PDB file of C-alpha atoms in Angstrom:
ATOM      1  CA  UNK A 100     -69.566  44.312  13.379  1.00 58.00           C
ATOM      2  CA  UNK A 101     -69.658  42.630  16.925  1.00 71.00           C
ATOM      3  CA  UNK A 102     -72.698  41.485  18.903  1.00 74.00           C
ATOM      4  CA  UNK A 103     -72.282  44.422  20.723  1.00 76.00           C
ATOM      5  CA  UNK A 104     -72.719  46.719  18.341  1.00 86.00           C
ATOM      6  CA  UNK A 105     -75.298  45.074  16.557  1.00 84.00           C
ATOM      7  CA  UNK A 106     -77.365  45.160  19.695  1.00 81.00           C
ATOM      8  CA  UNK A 107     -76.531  49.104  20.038  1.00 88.00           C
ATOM      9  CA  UNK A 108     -77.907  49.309  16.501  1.00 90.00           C
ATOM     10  CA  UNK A 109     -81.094  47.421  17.401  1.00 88.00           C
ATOM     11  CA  UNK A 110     -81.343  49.683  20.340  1.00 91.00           C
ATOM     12  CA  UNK A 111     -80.858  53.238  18.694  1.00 94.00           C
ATOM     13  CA  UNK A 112     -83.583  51.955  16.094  1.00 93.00           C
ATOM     14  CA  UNK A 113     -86.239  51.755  19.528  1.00 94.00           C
ATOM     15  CA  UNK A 114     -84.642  55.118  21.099  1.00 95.00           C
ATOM     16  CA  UNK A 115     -87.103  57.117  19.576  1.00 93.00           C
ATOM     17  CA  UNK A 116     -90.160  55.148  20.829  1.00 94.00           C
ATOM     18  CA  UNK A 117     -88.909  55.015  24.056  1.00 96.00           C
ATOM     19  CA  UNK A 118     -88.223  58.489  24.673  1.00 95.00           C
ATOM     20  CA  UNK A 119     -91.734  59.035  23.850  1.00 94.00           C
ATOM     21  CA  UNK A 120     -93.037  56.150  26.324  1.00 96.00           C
ATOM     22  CA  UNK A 121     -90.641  57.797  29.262  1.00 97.00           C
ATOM     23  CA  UNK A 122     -91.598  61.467  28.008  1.00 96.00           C
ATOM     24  CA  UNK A 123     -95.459  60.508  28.469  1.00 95.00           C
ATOM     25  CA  UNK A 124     -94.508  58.776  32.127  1.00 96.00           C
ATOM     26  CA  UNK A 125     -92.191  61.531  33.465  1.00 96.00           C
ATOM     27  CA  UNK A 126     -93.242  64.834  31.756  1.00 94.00           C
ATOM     28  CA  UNK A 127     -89.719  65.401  32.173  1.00 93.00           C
ATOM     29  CA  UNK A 128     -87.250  65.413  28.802  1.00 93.00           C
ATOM     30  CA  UNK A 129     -83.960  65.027  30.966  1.00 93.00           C
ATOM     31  CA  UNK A 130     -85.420  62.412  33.005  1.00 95.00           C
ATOM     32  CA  UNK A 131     -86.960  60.339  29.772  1.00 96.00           C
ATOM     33  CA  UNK A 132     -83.810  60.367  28.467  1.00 96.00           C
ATOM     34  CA  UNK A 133     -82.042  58.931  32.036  1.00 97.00           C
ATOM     35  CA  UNK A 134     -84.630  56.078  31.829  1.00 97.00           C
ATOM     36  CA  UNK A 135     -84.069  55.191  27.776  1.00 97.00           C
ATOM     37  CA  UNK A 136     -80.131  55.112  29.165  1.00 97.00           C
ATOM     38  CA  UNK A 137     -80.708  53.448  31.599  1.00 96.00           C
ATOM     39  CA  UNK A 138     -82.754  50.892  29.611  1.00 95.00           C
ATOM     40  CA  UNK A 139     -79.677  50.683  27.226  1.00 93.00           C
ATOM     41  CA  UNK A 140     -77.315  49.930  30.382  1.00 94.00           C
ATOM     42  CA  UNK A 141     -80.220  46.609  31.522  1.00 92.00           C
ATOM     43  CA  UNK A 142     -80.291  45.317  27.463  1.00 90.00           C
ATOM     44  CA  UNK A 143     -76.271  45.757  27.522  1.00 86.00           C
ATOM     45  CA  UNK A 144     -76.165  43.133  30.984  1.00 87.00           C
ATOM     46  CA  UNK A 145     -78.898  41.075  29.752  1.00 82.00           C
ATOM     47  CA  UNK A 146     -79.019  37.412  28.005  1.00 78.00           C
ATOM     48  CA  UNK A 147     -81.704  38.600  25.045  1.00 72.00           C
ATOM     49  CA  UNK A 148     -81.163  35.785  22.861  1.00 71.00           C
ATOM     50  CA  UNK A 149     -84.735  34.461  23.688  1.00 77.00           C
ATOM     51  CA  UNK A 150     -86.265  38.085  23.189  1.00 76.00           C
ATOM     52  CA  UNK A 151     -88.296  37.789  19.944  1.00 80.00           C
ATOM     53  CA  UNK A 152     -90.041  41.438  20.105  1.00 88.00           C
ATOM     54  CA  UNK A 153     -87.705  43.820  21.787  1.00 88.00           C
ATOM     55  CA  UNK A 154     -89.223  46.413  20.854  1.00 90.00           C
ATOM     56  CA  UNK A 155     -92.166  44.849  23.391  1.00 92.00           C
ATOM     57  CA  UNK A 156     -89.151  44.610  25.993  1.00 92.00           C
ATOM     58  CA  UNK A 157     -87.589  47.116  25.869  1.00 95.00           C
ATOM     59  CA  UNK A 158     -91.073  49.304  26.103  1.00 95.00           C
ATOM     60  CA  UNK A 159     -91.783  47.185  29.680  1.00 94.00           C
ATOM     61  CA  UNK A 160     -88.033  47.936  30.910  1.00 95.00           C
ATOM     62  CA  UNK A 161     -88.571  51.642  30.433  1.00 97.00           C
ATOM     63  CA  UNK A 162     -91.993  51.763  32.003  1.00 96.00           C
ATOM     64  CA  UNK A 163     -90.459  49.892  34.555  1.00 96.00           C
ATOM     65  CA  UNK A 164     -87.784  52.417  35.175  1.00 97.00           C
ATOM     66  CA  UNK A 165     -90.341  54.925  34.786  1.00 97.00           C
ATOM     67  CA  UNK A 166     -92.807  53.822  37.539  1.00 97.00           C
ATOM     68  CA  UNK A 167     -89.485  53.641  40.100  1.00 96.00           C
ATOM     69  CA  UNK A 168     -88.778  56.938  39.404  1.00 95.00           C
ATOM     70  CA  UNK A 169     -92.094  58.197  39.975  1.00 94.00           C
ATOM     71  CA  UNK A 170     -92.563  56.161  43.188  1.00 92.00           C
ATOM     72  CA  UNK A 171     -89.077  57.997  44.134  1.00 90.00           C
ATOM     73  CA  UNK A 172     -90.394  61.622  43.290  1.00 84.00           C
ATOM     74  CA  UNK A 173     -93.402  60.935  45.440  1.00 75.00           C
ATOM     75  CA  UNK A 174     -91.693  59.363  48.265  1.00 71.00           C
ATOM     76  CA  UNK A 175     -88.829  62.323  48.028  1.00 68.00           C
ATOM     77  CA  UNK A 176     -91.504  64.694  48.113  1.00 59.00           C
ATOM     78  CA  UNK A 177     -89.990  66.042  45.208  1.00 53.00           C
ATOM     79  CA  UNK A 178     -92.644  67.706  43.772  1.00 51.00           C
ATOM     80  CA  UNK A 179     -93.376  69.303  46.754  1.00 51.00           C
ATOM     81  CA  UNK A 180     -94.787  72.219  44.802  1.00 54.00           C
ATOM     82  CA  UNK A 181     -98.449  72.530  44.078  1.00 64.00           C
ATOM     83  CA  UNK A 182     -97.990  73.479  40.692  1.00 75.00           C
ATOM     84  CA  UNK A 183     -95.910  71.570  37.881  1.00 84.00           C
ATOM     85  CA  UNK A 184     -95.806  72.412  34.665  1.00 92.00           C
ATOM     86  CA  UNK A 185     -94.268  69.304  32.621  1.00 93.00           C
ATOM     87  CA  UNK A 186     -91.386  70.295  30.115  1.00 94.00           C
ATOM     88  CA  UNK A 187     -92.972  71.653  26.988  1.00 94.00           C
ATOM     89  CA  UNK A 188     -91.917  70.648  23.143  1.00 92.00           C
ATOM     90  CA  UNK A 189     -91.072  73.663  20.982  1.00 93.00           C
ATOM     91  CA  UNK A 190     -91.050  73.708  17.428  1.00 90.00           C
ATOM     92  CA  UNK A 191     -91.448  76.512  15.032  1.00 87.00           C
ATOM     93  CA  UNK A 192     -94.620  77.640  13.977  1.00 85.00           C
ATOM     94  CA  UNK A 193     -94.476  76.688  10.755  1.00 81.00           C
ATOM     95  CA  UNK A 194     -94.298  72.898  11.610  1.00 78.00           C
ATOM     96  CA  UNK A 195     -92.961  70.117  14.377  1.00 77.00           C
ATOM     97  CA  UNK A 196     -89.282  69.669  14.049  1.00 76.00           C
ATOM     98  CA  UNK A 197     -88.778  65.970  12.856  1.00 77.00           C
ATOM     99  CA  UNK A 198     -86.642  65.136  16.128  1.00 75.00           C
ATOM    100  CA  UNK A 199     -90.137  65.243  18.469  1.00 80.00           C
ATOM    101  CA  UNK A 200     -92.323  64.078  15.629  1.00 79.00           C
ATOM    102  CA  UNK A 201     -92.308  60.363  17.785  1.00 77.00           C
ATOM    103  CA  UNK A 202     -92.437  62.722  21.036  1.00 81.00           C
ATOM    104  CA  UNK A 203     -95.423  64.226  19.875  1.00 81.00           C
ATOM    105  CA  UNK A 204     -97.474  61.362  17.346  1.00 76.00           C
ATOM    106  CA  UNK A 205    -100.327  61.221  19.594  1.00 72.00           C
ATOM    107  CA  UNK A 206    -101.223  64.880  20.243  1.00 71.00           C
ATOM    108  CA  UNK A 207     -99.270  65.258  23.713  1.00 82.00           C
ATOM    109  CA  UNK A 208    -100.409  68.735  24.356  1.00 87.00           C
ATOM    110  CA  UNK A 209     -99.235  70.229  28.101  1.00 87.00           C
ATOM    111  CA  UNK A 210    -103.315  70.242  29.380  1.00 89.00           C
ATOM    112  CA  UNK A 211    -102.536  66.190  29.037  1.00 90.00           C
ATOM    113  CA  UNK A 212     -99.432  65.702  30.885  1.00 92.00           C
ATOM    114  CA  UNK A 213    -100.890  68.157  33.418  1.00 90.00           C
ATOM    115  CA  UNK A 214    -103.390  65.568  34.447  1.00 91.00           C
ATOM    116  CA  UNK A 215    -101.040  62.641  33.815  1.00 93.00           C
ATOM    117  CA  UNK A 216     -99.249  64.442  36.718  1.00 91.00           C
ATOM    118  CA  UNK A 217    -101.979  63.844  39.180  1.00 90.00           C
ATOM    119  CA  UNK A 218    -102.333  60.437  38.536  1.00 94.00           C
ATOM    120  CA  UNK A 219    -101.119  57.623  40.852  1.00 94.00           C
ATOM    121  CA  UNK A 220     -97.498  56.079  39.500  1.00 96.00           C
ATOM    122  CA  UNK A 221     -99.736  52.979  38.966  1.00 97.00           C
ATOM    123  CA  UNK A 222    -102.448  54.665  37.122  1.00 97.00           C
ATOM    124  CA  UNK A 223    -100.083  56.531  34.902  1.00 97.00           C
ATOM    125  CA  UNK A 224     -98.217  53.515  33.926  1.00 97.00           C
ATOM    126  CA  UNK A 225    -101.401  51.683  33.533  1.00 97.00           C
ATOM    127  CA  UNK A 226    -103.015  54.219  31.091  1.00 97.00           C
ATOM    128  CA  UNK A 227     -99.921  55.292  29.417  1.00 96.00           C
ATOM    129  CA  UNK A 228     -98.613  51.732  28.619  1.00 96.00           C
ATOM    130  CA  UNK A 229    -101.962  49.858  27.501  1.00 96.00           C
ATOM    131  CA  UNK A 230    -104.358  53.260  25.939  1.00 94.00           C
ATOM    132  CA  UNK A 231    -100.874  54.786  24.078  1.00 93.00           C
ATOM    133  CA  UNK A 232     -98.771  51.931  23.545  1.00 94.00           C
ATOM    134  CA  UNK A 233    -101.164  48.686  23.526  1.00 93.00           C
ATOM    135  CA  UNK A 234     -99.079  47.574  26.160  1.00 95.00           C
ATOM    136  CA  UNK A 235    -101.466  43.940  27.265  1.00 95.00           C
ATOM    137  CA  UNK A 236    -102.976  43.871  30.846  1.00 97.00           C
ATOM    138  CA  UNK A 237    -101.323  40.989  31.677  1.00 96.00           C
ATOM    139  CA  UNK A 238     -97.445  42.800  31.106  1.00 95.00           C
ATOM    140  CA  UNK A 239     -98.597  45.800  33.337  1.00 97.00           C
ATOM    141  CA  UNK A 240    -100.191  43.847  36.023  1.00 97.00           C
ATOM    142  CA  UNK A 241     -96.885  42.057  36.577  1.00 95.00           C
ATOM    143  CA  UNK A 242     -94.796  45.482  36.554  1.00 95.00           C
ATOM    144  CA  UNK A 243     -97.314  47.073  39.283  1.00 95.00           C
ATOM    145  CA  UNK A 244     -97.464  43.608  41.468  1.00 95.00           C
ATOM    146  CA  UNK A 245    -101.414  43.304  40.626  1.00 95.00           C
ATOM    147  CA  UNK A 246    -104.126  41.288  38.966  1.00 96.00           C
ATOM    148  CA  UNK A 247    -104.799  42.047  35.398  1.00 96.00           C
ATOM    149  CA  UNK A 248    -108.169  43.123  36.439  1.00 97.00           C
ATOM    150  CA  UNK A 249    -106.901  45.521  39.100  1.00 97.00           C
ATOM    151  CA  UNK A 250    -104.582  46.944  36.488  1.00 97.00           C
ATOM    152  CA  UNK A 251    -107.143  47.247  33.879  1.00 97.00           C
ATOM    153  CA  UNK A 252    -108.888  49.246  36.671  1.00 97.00           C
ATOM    154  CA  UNK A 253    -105.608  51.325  37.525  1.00 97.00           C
ATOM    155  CA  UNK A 254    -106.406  52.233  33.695  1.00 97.00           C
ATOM    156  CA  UNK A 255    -109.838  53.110  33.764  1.00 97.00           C
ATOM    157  CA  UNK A 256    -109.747  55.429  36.440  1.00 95.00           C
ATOM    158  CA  UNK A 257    -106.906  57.100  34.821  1.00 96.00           C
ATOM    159  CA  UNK A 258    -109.012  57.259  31.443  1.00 95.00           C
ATOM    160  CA  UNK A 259    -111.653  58.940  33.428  1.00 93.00           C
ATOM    161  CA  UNK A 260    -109.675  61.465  34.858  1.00 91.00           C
ATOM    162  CA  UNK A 261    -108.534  61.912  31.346  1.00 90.00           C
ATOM    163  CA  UNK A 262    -111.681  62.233  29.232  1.00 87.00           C
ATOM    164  CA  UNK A 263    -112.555  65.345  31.902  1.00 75.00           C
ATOM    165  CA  UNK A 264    -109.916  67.222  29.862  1.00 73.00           C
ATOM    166  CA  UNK A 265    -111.269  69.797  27.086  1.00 70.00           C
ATOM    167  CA  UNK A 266    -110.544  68.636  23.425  1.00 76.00           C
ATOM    168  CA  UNK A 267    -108.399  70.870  22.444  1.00 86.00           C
ATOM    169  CA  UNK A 268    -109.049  72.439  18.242  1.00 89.00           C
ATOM    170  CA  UNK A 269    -106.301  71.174  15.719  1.00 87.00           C
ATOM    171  CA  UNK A 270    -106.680  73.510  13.058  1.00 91.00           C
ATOM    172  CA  UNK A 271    -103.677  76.325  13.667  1.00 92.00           C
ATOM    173  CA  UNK A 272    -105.016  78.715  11.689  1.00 93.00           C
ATOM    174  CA  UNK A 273    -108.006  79.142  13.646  1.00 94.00           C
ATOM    175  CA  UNK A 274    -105.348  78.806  17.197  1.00 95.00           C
ATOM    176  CA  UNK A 275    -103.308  81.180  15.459  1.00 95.00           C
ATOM    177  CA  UNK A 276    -106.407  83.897  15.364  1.00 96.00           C
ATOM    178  CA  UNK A 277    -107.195  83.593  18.793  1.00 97.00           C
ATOM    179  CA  UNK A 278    -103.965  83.540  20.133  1.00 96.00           C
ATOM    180  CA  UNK A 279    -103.385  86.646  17.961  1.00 96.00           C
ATOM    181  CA  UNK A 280    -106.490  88.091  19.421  1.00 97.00           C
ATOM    182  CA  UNK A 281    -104.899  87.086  22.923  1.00 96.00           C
ATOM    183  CA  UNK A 282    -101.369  89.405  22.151  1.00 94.00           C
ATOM    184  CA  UNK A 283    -103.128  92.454  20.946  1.00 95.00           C
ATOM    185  CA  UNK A 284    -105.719  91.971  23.774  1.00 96.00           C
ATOM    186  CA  UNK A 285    -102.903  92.342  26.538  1.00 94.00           C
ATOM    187  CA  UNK A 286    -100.339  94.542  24.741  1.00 93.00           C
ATOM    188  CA  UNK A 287    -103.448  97.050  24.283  1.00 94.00           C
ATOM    189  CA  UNK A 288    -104.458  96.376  28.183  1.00 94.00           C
ATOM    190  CA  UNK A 289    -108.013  95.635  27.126  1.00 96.00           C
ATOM    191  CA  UNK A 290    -109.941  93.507  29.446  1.00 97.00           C
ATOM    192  CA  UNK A 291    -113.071  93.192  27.675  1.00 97.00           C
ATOM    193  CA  UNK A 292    -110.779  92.056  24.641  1.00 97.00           C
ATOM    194  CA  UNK A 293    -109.539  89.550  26.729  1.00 97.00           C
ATOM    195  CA  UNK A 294    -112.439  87.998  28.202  1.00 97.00           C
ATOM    196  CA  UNK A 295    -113.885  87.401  24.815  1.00 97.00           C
ATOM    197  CA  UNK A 296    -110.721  84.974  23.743  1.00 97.00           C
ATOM    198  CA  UNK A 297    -111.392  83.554  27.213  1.00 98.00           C
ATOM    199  CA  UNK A 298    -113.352  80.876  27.991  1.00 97.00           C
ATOM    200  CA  UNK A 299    -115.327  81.686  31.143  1.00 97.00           C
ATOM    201  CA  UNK A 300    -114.401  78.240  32.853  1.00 96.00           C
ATOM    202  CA  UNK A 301    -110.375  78.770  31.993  1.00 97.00           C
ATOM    203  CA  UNK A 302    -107.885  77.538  34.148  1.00 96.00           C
ATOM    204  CA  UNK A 303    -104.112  79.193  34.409  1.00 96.00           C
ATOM    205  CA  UNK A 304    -101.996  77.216  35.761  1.00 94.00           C
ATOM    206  CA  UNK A 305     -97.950  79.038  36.357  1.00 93.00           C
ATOM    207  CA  UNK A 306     -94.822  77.190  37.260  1.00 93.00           C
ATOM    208  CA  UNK A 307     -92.536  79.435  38.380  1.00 91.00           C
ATOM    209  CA  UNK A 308     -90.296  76.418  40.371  1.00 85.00           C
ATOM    210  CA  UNK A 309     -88.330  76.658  43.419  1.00 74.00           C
ATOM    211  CA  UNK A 310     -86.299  79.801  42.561  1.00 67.00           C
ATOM    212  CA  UNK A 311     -89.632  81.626  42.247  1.00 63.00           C
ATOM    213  CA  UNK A 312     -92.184  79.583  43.837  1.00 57.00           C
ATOM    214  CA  UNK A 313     -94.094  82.527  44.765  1.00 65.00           C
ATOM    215  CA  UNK A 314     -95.016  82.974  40.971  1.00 75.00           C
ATOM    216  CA  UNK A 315     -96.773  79.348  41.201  1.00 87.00           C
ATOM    217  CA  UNK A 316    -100.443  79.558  41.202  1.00 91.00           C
ATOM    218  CA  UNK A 317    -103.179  78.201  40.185  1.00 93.00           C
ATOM    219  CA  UNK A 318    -105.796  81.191  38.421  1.00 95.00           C
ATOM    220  CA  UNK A 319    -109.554  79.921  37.860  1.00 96.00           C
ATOM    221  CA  UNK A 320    -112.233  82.008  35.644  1.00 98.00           C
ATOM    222  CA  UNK A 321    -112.233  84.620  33.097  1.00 97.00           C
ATOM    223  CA  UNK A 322    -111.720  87.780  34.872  1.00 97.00           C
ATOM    224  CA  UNK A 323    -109.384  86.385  36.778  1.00 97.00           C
ATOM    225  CA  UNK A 324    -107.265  84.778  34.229  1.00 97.00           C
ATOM    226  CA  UNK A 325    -107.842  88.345  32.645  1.00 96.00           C
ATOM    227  CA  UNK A 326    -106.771  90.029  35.090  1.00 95.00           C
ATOM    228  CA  UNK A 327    -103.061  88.228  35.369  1.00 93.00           C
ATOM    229  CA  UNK A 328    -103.179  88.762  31.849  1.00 92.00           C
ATOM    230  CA  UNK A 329    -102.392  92.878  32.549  1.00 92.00           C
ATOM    231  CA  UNK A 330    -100.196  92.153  34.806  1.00 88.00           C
ATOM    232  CA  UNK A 331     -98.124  90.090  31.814  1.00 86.00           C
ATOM    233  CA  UNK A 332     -98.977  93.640  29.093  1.00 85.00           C
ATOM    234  CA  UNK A 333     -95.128  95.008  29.793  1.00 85.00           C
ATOM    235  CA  UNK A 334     -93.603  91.795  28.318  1.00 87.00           C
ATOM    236  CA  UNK A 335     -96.182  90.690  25.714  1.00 87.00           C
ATOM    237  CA  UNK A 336     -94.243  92.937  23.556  1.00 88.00           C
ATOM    238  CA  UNK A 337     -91.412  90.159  23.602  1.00 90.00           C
ATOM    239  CA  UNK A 338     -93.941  87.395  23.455  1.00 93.00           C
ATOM    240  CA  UNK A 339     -94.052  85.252  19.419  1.00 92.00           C
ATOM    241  CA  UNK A 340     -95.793  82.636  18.675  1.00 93.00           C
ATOM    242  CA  UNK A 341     -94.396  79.236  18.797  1.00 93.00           C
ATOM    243  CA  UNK A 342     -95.622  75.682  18.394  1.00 93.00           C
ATOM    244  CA  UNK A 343     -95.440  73.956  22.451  1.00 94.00           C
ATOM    245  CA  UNK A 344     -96.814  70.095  22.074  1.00 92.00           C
ATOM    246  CA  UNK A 345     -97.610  70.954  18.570  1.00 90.00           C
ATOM    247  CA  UNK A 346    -100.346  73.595  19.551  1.00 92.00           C
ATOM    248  CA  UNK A 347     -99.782  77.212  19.027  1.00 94.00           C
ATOM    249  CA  UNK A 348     -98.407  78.725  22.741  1.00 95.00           C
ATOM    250  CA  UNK A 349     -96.840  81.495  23.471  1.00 96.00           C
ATOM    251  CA  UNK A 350     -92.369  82.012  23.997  1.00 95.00           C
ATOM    252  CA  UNK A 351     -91.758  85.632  26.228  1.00 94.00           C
ATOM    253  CA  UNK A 352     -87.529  85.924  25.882  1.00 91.00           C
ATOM    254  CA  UNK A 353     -85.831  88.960  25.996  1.00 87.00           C
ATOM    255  CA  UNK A 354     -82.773  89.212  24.612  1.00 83.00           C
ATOM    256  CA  UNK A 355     -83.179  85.569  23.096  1.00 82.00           C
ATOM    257  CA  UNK A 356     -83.642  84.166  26.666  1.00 87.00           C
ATOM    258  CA  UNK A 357     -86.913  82.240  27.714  1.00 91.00           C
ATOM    259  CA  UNK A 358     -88.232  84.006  30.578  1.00 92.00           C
ATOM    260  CA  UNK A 359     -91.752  82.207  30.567  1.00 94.00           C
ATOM    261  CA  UNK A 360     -93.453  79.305  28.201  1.00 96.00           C
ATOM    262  CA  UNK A 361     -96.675  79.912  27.603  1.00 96.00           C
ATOM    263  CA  UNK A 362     -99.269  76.189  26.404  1.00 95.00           C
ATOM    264  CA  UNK A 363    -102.746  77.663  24.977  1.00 96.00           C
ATOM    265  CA  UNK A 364    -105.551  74.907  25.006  1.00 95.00           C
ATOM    266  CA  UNK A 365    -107.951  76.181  22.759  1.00 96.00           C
ATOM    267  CA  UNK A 366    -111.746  74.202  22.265  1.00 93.00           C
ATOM    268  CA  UNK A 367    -114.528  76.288  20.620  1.00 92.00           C
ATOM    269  CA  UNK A 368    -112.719  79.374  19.379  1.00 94.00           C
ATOM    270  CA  UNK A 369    -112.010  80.070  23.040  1.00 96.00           C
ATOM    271  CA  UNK A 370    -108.804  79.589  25.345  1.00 97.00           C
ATOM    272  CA  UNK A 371    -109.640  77.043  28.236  1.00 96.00           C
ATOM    273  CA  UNK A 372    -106.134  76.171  29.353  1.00 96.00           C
ATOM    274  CA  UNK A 373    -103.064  78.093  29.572  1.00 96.00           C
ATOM    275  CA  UNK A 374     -99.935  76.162  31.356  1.00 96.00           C
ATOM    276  CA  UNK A 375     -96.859  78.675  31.965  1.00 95.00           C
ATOM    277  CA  UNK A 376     -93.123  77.110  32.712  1.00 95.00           C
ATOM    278  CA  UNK A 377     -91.538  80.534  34.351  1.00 93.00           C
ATOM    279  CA  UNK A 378     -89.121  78.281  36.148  1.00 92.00           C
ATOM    280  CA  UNK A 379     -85.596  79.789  35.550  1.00 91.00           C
ATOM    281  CA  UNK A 380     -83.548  76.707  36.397  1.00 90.00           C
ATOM    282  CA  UNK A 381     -85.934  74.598  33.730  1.00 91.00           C
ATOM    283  CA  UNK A 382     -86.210  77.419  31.171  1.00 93.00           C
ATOM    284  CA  UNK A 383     -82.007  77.609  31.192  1.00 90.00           C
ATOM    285  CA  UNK A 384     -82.011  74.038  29.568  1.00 89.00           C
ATOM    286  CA  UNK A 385     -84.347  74.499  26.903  1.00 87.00           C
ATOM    287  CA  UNK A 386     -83.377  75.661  23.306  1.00 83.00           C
ATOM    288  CA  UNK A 387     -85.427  78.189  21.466  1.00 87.00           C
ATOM    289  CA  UNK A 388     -86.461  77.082  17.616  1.00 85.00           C
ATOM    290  CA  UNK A 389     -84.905  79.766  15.524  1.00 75.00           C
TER     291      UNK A 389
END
């Protein structure tokens, strides 16, 4: 075996860790797994004989490559769109497929990235590098051209933004109940079923992309969110549950075709978050679990 291939080995070994350092960054699978190559193609043109903890290297190169790509979504005014939904994580029900188990070690639910998105590029790489990967001060202050105190500040502020997110229940068979509750609420058209699985402070927020902008929207309070629950009672027949970030959501696919992705926050027996991907381009690229 040549040096080359013993560094590809090396590399592969890291792939999975840096997948789930881009995945937290971008919210986007196809564009964590652009950064982890392009990671590959620096290592490949770099002297690392000096490198004692790639791992540590390769983990700043990626959030390096992350941050640029963030800075170039916000200067493109890519994400134009109000709402963004970040690309959900399906497994079955009955467990998380062993392929996103590294995507998913730290409870990445949708409600998370959803606020990751509003961060600053600094702020996200700040809170994603040091609170999730123990990334030191020092490493991201030199990555975002600051002091060490101003980046452990570009953290803080991110943590507080954070923290304002609902903590979510782990146990799926109590999800499972209320998300049950949830289907036979808006297949039977009963809005006082609904508003009792609702939490009264719930927030909807629908992704329906550029094709279908128009179905983007953000949906505030219990009646309301009730109320574009009806409106969703002639396909909740093709609705099953799935896992999406490891929590119990929702899959709507006729004919075996994702047609919306439903995330379900649920804290205190009640829903508080639901984050729907209806965008067609997105939805094409994403496998169902069988």
């Amino acid at each position: 075996m040549d040096d080359h291939e013993m560094l590809a080995g090396r590399f592969e070994a890291h792939r999975p860790h840096l997948r789930a350092v881009a995945y937290r960054m971008l919210g986007s699978l196809s564009e964590a797994d652009d950064a982890v190559q392009e990671a590959w193609l620096r290592l490949s043109r770099s002297d690392t004989g000096d490198v004692e903890n790639l791992a540590g290297w390769l983990t700043t190169v990626v959030g390096r490559v992350c941050l640029d790509m963030l800075r170039s979504r916000k200067s493109r005014n890519e994400e134009s769109l109000e709402i963004r939904v970040p690309d959900p994580i399906l497994s079955r029900e009955d467990g998380i497929d062993p392929e996103h188990q590294a995507l998913l070690a730290d409870s990445v639910g949708l409600a998370l990235l959803v606020v990751l998105d509003t961060l600053d590029p600094a702020e996200r790489l700040a809170f994603v590098l040091h609170d999730m990967f123990a990334v030191p001060f020092d490493e991201i202050a030199r990555m975002v051209g600051r002091s060490p105190a101003a980046a452990r500040q570009l953290a803080s502020r991110a943590r507080r933004r954070v923290q304002g997110a609902a903590t979510p229940d782990t146990d799926l068979n109590r999800q499972r109940e209320v998300v049950d509750a949830f289907l036979a609420a808006a297949r039977g058209g009963d809005f006082d079923a609904l508003l009792a699985v609702l939490d009264p402070d719930v927030v909807l927020h629908a992704d329906g992309g550029v094709v279908a902008a128009g179905a983007s929207k953000t949906v505030r309070g219990a009646r309301a969110v009730a109320g574009q629950a009806l409106l969703f009672r002639r396909f909740a027949h093709l609705s099953r549950p799935v896992l999406v970030n490891g929590a119990l959501g929702l899959v709507t696919a006729p004919d075996g075709k994702p047609m919306s992705i439903m995330g379900i926050t649920i804290a205190r027996g009640k829903m508080v978050e639901l984050d729907i991907l209806a965008d067609p381009e997105r939805l094409s690229r994403i496998d169902l679990p069988s």
